[in-house]
Each structure stands twice: as C-alpha cells, then as structure tokens.
PDB file of C-alpha atoms in Angstrom:
ATOM      1  CA  MET A  15    -156.997  42.007  77.498  1.00  0.00           C
ATOM      2  CA  ILE A  16    -157.048  43.648  80.814  1.00  0.00           C
ATOM      3  CA  THR A  17    -155.959  47.128  81.282  1.00  0.00           C
ATOM      4  CA  THR A  18    -156.329  50.109  83.786  1.00  0.00           C
ATOM      5  CA  SER A  19    -157.045  53.786  83.806  1.00  0.00           C
ATOM      6  CA  ARG A  20    -154.097  56.205  83.188  1.00  0.00           C
ATOM      7  CA  ASP A  21    -151.079  56.161  86.030  1.00  0.00           C
ATOM      8  CA  PRO A  22    -152.668  53.179  87.859  1.00  0.00           C
ATOM      9  CA  SER A  23    -152.098  52.747  91.651  1.00  0.00           C
ATOM     10  CA  SER A  24    -150.018  49.861  92.962  1.00  0.00           C
ATOM     11  CA  ARG A  25    -153.313  48.519  94.393  1.00  0.00           C
ATOM     12  CA  LEU A  26    -155.105  48.975  90.718  1.00  0.00           C
ATOM     13  CA  LYS A  27    -152.211  46.931  89.139  1.00  0.00           C
ATOM     14  CA  MET A  28    -152.752  44.368  91.936  1.00  0.00           C
ATOM     15  CA  PHE A  29    -156.424  44.196  90.824  1.00  0.00           C
ATOM     16  CA  ALA A  30    -155.820  43.889  87.511  1.00  0.00           C
ATOM     17  CA  LYS A  31    -153.434  41.265  88.177  1.00  0.00           C
ATOM     18  CA  GLU A  32    -156.192  39.156  90.154  1.00  0.00           C
ATOM     19  CA  LEU A  33    -158.852  39.658  87.187  1.00  0.00           C
ATOM     20  CA  LYS A  34    -156.291  38.048  84.674  1.00  0.00           C
ATOM     21  CA  LEU A  35    -156.622  34.999  87.245  1.00  0.00           C
ATOM     22  CA  VAL A  36    -160.022  35.214  87.054  1.00  0.00           C
ATOM     23  CA  PHE A  37    -160.545  34.966  82.815  1.00  0.00           C
ATOM     24  CA  PRO A  38    -158.804  32.161  81.342  1.00  0.00           C
ATOM     25  CA  GLY A  39    -156.530  33.054  78.591  1.00  0.00           C
ATOM     26  CA  ALA A  40    -156.593  36.578  79.774  1.00  0.00           C
ATOM     27  CA  GLN A  41    -153.367  39.105  79.142  1.00  0.00           C
ATOM     28  CA  ARG A  42    -153.002  42.143  81.172  1.00  0.00           C
ATOM     29  CA  MET A  43    -151.596  45.362  79.410  1.00  0.00           C
ATOM     30  CA  ASN A  44    -149.746  48.247  81.162  1.00  0.00           C
ATOM     31  CA  ARG A  45    -151.449  50.879  79.920  1.00  0.00           C
ATOM     32  CA  GLY A  46    -148.796  53.662  79.672  1.00  0.00           C
ATOM     33  CA  ARG A  47    -150.006  56.501  77.584  1.00  0.00           C
ATOM     34  CA  HIS A  48    -152.025  54.546  75.255  1.00  0.00           C
ATOM     35  CA  GLU A  49    -155.416  56.265  73.951  1.00  0.00           C
ATOM     36  CA  VAL A  50    -158.229  54.147  74.124  1.00  0.00           C
ATOM     37  CA  GLY A  51    -158.634  53.864  70.232  1.00  0.00           C
ATOM     38  CA  ALA A  52    -155.073  52.551  70.062  1.00  0.00           C
ATOM     39  CA  LEU A  53    -155.899  49.915  72.689  1.00  0.00           C
ATOM     40  CA  VAL A  54    -158.717  49.090  70.805  1.00  0.00           C
ATOM     41  CA  ARG A  55    -157.057  48.843  67.238  1.00  0.00           C
ATOM     42  CA  ALA A  56    -154.262  46.742  69.253  1.00  0.00           C
ATOM     43  CA  CYS A  57    -156.851  44.378  70.559  1.00  0.00           C
ATOM     44  CA  LYS A  58    -158.926  44.013  67.049  1.00  0.00           C
ATOM     45  CA  ALA A  59    -155.620  43.327  65.270  1.00  0.00           C
ATOM     46  CA  ASN A  60    -154.569  40.435  67.586  1.00  0.00           C
ATOM     47  CA  GLY A  61    -157.910  38.483  67.741  1.00  0.00           C
ATOM     48  CA  VAL A  62    -158.829  40.036  71.426  1.00  0.00           C
ATOM     49  CA  THR A  63    -162.425  39.005  72.153  1.00  0.00           C
ATOM     50  CA  ASP A  64    -162.779  41.538  74.949  1.00  0.00           C
ATOM     51  CA  LEU A  65    -161.343  44.340  76.454  1.00  0.00           C
ATOM     52  CA  LEU A  66    -162.015  45.184  80.360  1.00  0.00           C
ATOM     53  CA  VAL A  67    -160.559  48.612  81.759  1.00  0.00           C
ATOM     54  CA  VAL A  68    -160.459  48.863  85.436  1.00  0.00           C
ATOM     55  CA  HIS A  69    -161.083  52.410  87.112  1.00  0.00           C
ATOM     56  CA  GLU A  70    -159.958  53.825  90.483  1.00  0.00           C
ATOM     57  CA  HIS A  71    -160.783  56.531  93.028  1.00  0.00           C
ATOM     58  CA  ARG A  72    -157.636  57.022  95.259  1.00  0.00           C
ATOM     59  CA  GLY A  73    -156.570  53.801  95.185  1.00  0.00           C
ATOM     60  CA  THR A  74    -159.936  51.958  95.273  1.00  0.00           C
ATOM     61  CA  PRO A  75    -161.196  50.055  92.453  1.00  0.00           C
ATOM     62  CA  VAL A  76    -164.691  51.677  91.164  1.00  0.00           C
ATOM     63  CA  GLY A  77    -165.094  51.073  87.597  1.00  0.00           C
ATOM     64  CA  LEU A  78    -165.292  48.162  85.444  1.00  0.00           C
ATOM     65  CA  ILE A  79    -165.730  48.648  81.496  1.00  0.00           C
ATOM     66  CA  VAL A  80    -166.546  45.456  79.176  1.00  0.00           C
ATOM     67  CA  SER A  81    -166.032  46.195  75.596  1.00  0.00           C
ATOM     68  CA  HIS A  82    -167.069  43.200  73.665  1.00  0.00           C
ATOM     69  CA  LEU A  83    -164.543  43.283  70.176  1.00  0.00           C
ATOM     70  CA  PRO A  84    -165.062  43.827  67.032  1.00  0.00           C
ATOM     71  CA  PHE A  85    -168.089  45.523  66.983  1.00  0.00           C
ATOM     72  CA  GLY A  86    -169.738  45.727  70.765  1.00  0.00           C
ATOM     73  CA  PRO A  87    -171.520  45.919  72.970  1.00  0.00           C
ATOM     74  CA  THR A  88    -169.602  47.783  75.513  1.00  0.00           C
ATOM     75  CA  ALA A  89    -170.939  47.703  79.233  1.00  0.00           C
ATOM     76  CA  TYR A  90    -170.198  50.106  82.074  1.00  0.00           C
ATOM     77  CA  PHE A  91    -170.209  48.845  85.729  1.00  0.00           C
ATOM     78  CA  THR A  92    -169.632  50.738  89.012  1.00  0.00           C
ATOM     79  CA  LEU A  93    -167.459  48.394  91.105  1.00  0.00           C
ATOM     80  CA  CYS A  94    -167.652  48.251  95.058  1.00  0.00           C
ATOM     81  CA  ASN A  95    -166.911  46.289  98.279  1.00  0.00           C
ATOM     82  CA  VAL A  96    -164.029  45.171  96.377  1.00  0.00           C
ATOM     83  CA  VAL A  97    -161.895  42.295  98.727  1.00  0.00           C
ATOM     84  CA  MET A  98    -158.398  41.410  97.204  1.00  0.00           C
ATOM     85  CA  ARG A  99    -157.396  37.784  97.002  1.00  0.00           C
ATOM     86  CA  HIS A 100    -154.609  38.913  99.614  1.00  0.00           C
ATOM     87  CA  ASP A 101    -157.321  40.112 102.087  1.00  0.00           C
ATOM     88  CA  ILE A 102    -159.385  36.950 102.425  1.00  0.00           C
ATOM     89  CA  PRO A 103    -158.800  34.469 105.135  1.00  0.00           C
ATOM     90  CA  ASP A 104    -157.769  31.023 104.534  1.00  0.00           C
ATOM     91  CA  LEU A 105    -157.546  31.448 100.543  1.00  0.00           C
ATOM     92  CA  GLY A 106    -157.590  28.698  98.132  1.00  0.00           C
ATOM     93  CA  THR A 107    -155.120  28.275  95.309  1.00  0.00           C
ATOM     94  CA  ALA A 108    -156.376  29.730  92.245  1.00  0.00           C
ATOM     95  CA  SER A 109    -156.918  27.200  89.385  1.00  0.00           C
ATOM     96  CA  GLU A 110    -156.046  27.799  85.633  1.00  0.00           C
ATOM     97  CA  ALA A 111    -159.205  25.378  84.606  1.00  0.00           C
ATOM     98  CA  LYS A 112    -161.831  26.893  82.912  1.00  0.00           C
ATOM     99  CA  PRO A 113    -164.620  27.639  85.395  1.00  0.00           C
ATOM    100  CA  HIS A 114    -168.157  26.578  85.656  1.00  0.00           C
ATOM    101  CA  LEU A 115    -170.479  29.617  85.827  1.00  0.00           C
ATOM    102  CA  ILE A 116    -173.266  30.210  88.115  1.00  0.00           C
ATOM    103  CA  MET A 117    -175.570  32.920  86.866  1.00  0.00           C
ATOM    104  CA  HIS A 118    -178.406  33.978  89.359  1.00  0.00           C
ATOM    105  CA  GLY A 119    -181.202  36.498  89.338  1.00  0.00           C
ATOM    106  CA  PHE A 120    -181.138  37.692  85.675  1.00  0.00           C
ATOM    107  CA  SER A 121    -184.699  37.039  84.673  1.00  0.00           C
ATOM    108  CA  SER A 122    -185.638  40.355  82.952  1.00  0.00           C
ATOM    109  CA  ARG A 123    -184.588  41.201  79.462  1.00  0.00           C
ATOM    110  CA  LEU A 124    -181.973  43.442  80.495  1.00  0.00           C
ATOM    111  CA  GLY A 125    -180.674  40.974  82.815  1.00  0.00           C
ATOM    112  CA  LYS A 126    -180.551  38.365  80.487  1.00  0.00           C
ATOM    113  CA  ARG A 127    -178.330  40.649  78.085  1.00  0.00           C
ATOM    114  CA  VAL A 128    -176.132  41.517  80.793  1.00  0.00           C
ATOM    115  CA  SER A 129    -175.607  37.783  82.155  1.00  0.00           C
ATOM    116  CA  ASP A 130    -174.806  37.221  78.393  1.00  0.00           C
ATOM    117  CA  ILE A 131    -172.010  39.925  78.233  1.00  0.00           C
ATOM    118  CA  LEU A 132    -170.471  38.433  81.250  1.00  0.00           C
ATOM    119  CA  ARG A 133    -170.952  34.729  80.431  1.00  0.00           C
ATOM    120  CA  TYR A 134    -169.110  35.557  77.117  1.00  0.00           C
ATOM    121  CA  LEU A 135    -165.962  36.364  78.862  1.00  0.00           C
ATOM    122  CA  PHE A 136    -165.260  32.757  79.685  1.00  0.00           C
ATOM    123  CA  PRO A 137    -164.463  29.685  77.481  1.00  0.00           C
ATOM    124  CA  VAL A 138    -166.692  26.654  77.935  1.00  0.00           C
ATOM    125  CA  PRO A 139    -165.282  24.309  80.696  1.00  0.00           C
ATOM    126  CA  LYS A 140    -164.615  20.880  80.697  1.00  0.00           C
ATOM    127  CA  ASP A 141    -166.972  18.758  82.881  1.00  0.00           C
ATOM    128  CA  ASP A 142    -164.191  17.821  85.300  1.00  0.00           C
ATOM    129  CA  SER A 143    -163.239  21.306  85.910  1.00  0.00           C
ATOM    130  CA  HIS A 144    -163.621  21.978  89.887  1.00  0.00           C
ATOM    131  CA  ARG A 145    -163.722  25.710  89.676  1.00  0.00           C
ATOM    132  CA  VAL A 146    -166.750  28.000  90.055  1.00  0.00           C
ATOM    133  CA  ILE A 147    -167.724  31.528  89.103  1.00  0.00           C
ATOM    134  CA  THR A 148    -170.972  32.989  90.570  1.00  0.00           C
ATOM    135  CA  PHE A 149    -172.609  36.343  89.367  1.00  0.00           C
ATOM    136  CA  ALA A 150    -175.577  36.432  91.851  1.00  0.00           C
ATOM    137  CA  ASN A 151    -177.779  39.678  91.061  1.00  0.00           C
ATOM    138  CA  GLN A 152    -179.874  41.061  93.985  1.00  0.00           C
ATOM    139  CA  ASP A 153    -181.399  44.514  93.680  1.00  0.00           C
ATOM    140  CA  ASP A 154    -179.404  45.088  90.839  1.00  0.00           C
ATOM    141  CA  TYR A 155    -176.238  44.672  92.285  1.00  0.00           C
ATOM    142  CA  ILE A 156    -174.269  41.620  90.748  1.00  0.00           C
ATOM    143  CA  SER A 157    -172.193  39.780  93.399  1.00  0.00           C
ATOM    144  CA  PHE A 158    -168.906  38.063  92.018  1.00  0.00           C
ATOM    145  CA  ARG A 159    -167.595  35.001  94.225  1.00  0.00           C
ATOM    146  CA  HIS A 160    -164.863  32.701  92.692  1.00  0.00           C
ATOM    147  CA  HIS A 161    -164.380  29.069  94.305  1.00  0.00           C
ATOM    148  CA  VAL A 162    -162.700  26.073  93.996  1.00  0.00           C
ATOM    149  CA  TYR A 163    -164.618  22.736  95.114  1.00  0.00           C
ATOM    150  CA  LYS A 164    -163.165  19.013  96.125  1.00  0.00           C
ATOM    151  CA  LYS A 165    -165.447  16.079  96.800  1.00  0.00           C
ATOM    152  CA  THR A 166    -164.596  14.993 100.164  1.00  0.00           C
ATOM    153  CA  ASN A 167    -166.638  11.854  99.841  1.00  0.00           C
ATOM    154  CA  HIS A 168    -169.788  10.694  97.209  1.00  0.00           C
ATOM    155  CA  ARG A 169    -172.031  12.826  99.021  1.00  0.00           C
ATOM    156  CA  ASN A 170    -169.950  16.143 100.191  1.00  0.00           C
ATOM    157  CA  VAL A 171    -168.417  18.986  98.513  1.00  0.00           C
ATOM    158  CA  GLU A 172    -165.970  21.523  99.975  1.00  0.00           C
ATOM    159  CA  LEU A 173    -166.022  24.815  98.909  1.00  0.00           C
ATOM    160  CA  THR A 174    -162.791  27.082  99.248  1.00  0.00           C
ATOM    161  CA  GLU A 175    -162.844  30.608  98.378  1.00  0.00           C
ATOM    162  CA  VAL A 176    -159.922  31.742  95.724  1.00  0.00           C
ATOM    163  CA  GLY A 177    -161.181  35.638  95.470  1.00  0.00           C
ATOM    164  CA  PRO A 178    -161.154  38.094  94.478  1.00  0.00           C
ATOM    165  CA  ARG A 179    -164.540  39.323  95.563  1.00  0.00           C
ATOM    166  CA  PHE A 180    -166.782  42.262  94.691  1.00  0.00           C
ATOM    167  CA  GLU A 181    -170.085  43.723  93.505  1.00  0.00           C
ATOM    168  CA  LEU A 182    -170.843  45.286  89.930  1.00  0.00           C
ATOM    169  CA  LYS A 183    -173.689  47.678  89.272  1.00  0.00           C
ATOM    170  CA  LEU A 184    -174.458  48.365  85.859  1.00  0.00           C
ATOM    171  CA  TYR A 185    -175.233  51.975  84.729  1.00  0.00           C
ATOM    172  CA  MET A 186    -174.429  51.808  81.030  1.00  0.00           C
ATOM    173  CA  ILE A 187    -174.612  49.557  78.021  1.00  0.00           C
ATOM    174  CA  ARG A 188    -173.633  51.229  74.805  1.00  0.00           C
ATOM    175  CA  LEU A 189    -173.730  49.626  71.261  1.00  0.00           C
ATOM    176  CA  GLY A 190    -170.388  49.687  69.881  1.00  0.00           C
ATOM    177  CA  THR A 191    -167.047  49.309  71.280  1.00  0.00           C
ATOM    178  CA  LEU A 192    -164.960  51.557  73.813  1.00  0.00           C
ATOM    179  CA  GLU A 193    -163.403  53.896  71.437  1.00  0.00           C
ATOM    180  CA  GLN A 194    -166.866  54.680  69.780  1.00  0.00           C
ATOM    181  CA  GLU A 195    -167.919  56.442  72.818  1.00  0.00           C
ATOM    182  CA  ALA A 196    -168.757  59.518  71.250  1.00  0.00           C
ATOM    183  CA  THR A 197    -170.882  58.369  68.227  1.00  0.00           C
ATOM    184  CA  ALA A 198    -172.330  55.003  69.557  1.00  0.00           C
ATOM    185  CA  ASP A 199    -176.020  54.650  70.556  1.00  0.00           C
ATOM    186  CA  VAL A 200    -176.860  54.367  74.072  1.00  0.00           C
ATOM    187  CA  GLU A 201    -178.763  51.021  74.605  1.00  0.00           C
ATOM    188  CA  TRP A 202    -179.478  51.664  78.235  1.00  0.00           C
ATOM    189  CA  ARG A 203    -178.638  53.854  80.951  1.00  0.00           C
ATOM    190  CA  TRP A 204    -179.319  53.935  84.827  1.00  0.00           C
ATOM    191  CA  HIS A 205    -180.616  57.330  85.616  1.00  0.00           C
ATOM    192  CA  PRO A 206    -181.030  58.493  89.383  1.00  0.00           C
ATOM    193  CA  TYR A 207    -184.362  59.378  88.748  1.00  0.00           C
ATOM    194  CA  THR A 208    -185.530  55.806  87.680  1.00  0.00           C
ATOM    195  CA  ASN A 209    -184.862  55.443  91.477  1.00  0.00           C
ATOM    196  CA  THR A 210    -188.416  56.942  92.422  1.00  0.00           C
ATOM    197  CA  ALA A 211    -190.428  54.818  89.634  1.00  0.00           C
ATOM    198  CA  HIS A 212    -192.387  51.771  90.887  1.00  0.00           C
ATOM    199  CA  LYS A 213    -190.240  49.193  89.370  1.00  0.00           C
ATOM    200  CA  ARG A 214    -186.929  49.851  91.232  1.00  0.00           C
ATOM    201  CA  VAL A 215    -185.207  46.537  89.884  1.00  0.00           C
ATOM    202  CA  PHE A 216    -183.856  46.170  86.415  1.00  0.00           C
ATOM    203  CA  LEU A 217    -182.057  43.235  86.039  1.00  0.00           C
ATOM    204  CA  SER A 218    -184.594  40.777  87.529  1.00  0.00           C
ATOM    205  CA  ALA A 219    -188.131  40.373  86.268  1.00  0.00           C
ATOM    206  CA  ALA A 220    -189.446  41.210  90.094  1.00  0.00           C
TER     207      ALA A 220
END
C-alpha cells in the first residue's frame, strides 16, 4: 500500500502513482485525514505486506518510509535526485510483469538487511519477465533504476528506461511497524558525527 504525507502536492501524488507502477500488486491510498495508526490497522486487516509513505518538501519528494507488516521492521530513507517518468526522455512503456531485481553493493551486514527490506517489496518474477529493477549502492546512496529489455538478436539486448529514478539514503531502521514509532526500538540510526569516523560507509563492506 502506497500513501503520502498529509495534504500532498500534485507532484507528490504523481510520484505516488509512479511508485504504484513499480511494485506489482501495489495499491495507492489517498491519505486524507487518516492517522498513521488507522492506516496501519487497515493495512493489517486487509493482508497488506508493506506500507510505503512518501514525504515531500515544497513539492519535491524527500522521504520514503517502508514499514513491513504485520510486525516490522520499518526503514526510513531520504529521497533525492527524483526524476519522474514524464521527465525522462525517450521513455519506454512500463511493464506489468514482475521484475527481476539487481542488488549491487550491499555487502555488509546492514547492507544485507537493507537489501532484504527492499527485495521483499517484490514478488518472485517469472523467468521470461523482461522487466529489471536495480538497487545499486555506492557510498551509502542507493540508486533506483527501472528498465525493460528486449533481445534484438541472439547476442544483443536493448535496454529502455521506464522510470522513475531516484536515490535513497537510509537514516534509520526501527523494529516494529510505523505506528509504534514512540515505543519501537531503534535497530540502526545514522548519526551525522559518524561521518568523521574512519569507516564512512555502512551498507557495503568497504
């Protein structure tokens, strides 16, 4: 289930619609006046596996929360460099097929945890699916890219980007679900001062 922060701008609504195309079987819900607790309860009652909430600042998407149901965890990401589908030149048509996933650069323990959180948002694809979604981690920024491919002959493959594209940066993982924010334990949190530490990256075993 994908929803937004309250009173979303038209651009944030559009981004939520585009995310709905990314995740097979996803539904989009208008936030309205719903409290987080009511959202989570409705999702649990209807067998929803994950609740995604996108946040914005002055019309620009800046945050994504992924809450795995019914028990958690909940991962908090900063969103940056968001390019919507209609802003990508020579855009391909989005496929409804379940995508193959490419996970690159998640070699640390935390990286594996994050790649699992992202991977579980997608059902298992069929072998003949021509849709590919990439999460590529570099320096703790996770690039999201979405392509379809076709074989032009037996040796060559043509990739077409279908969008959207964006970068994610993890800043917190909590045990528990989104409405338990006040009580759930923090499993991991990014602290600004950790930048000065010798080891600057967390998602890969650099």
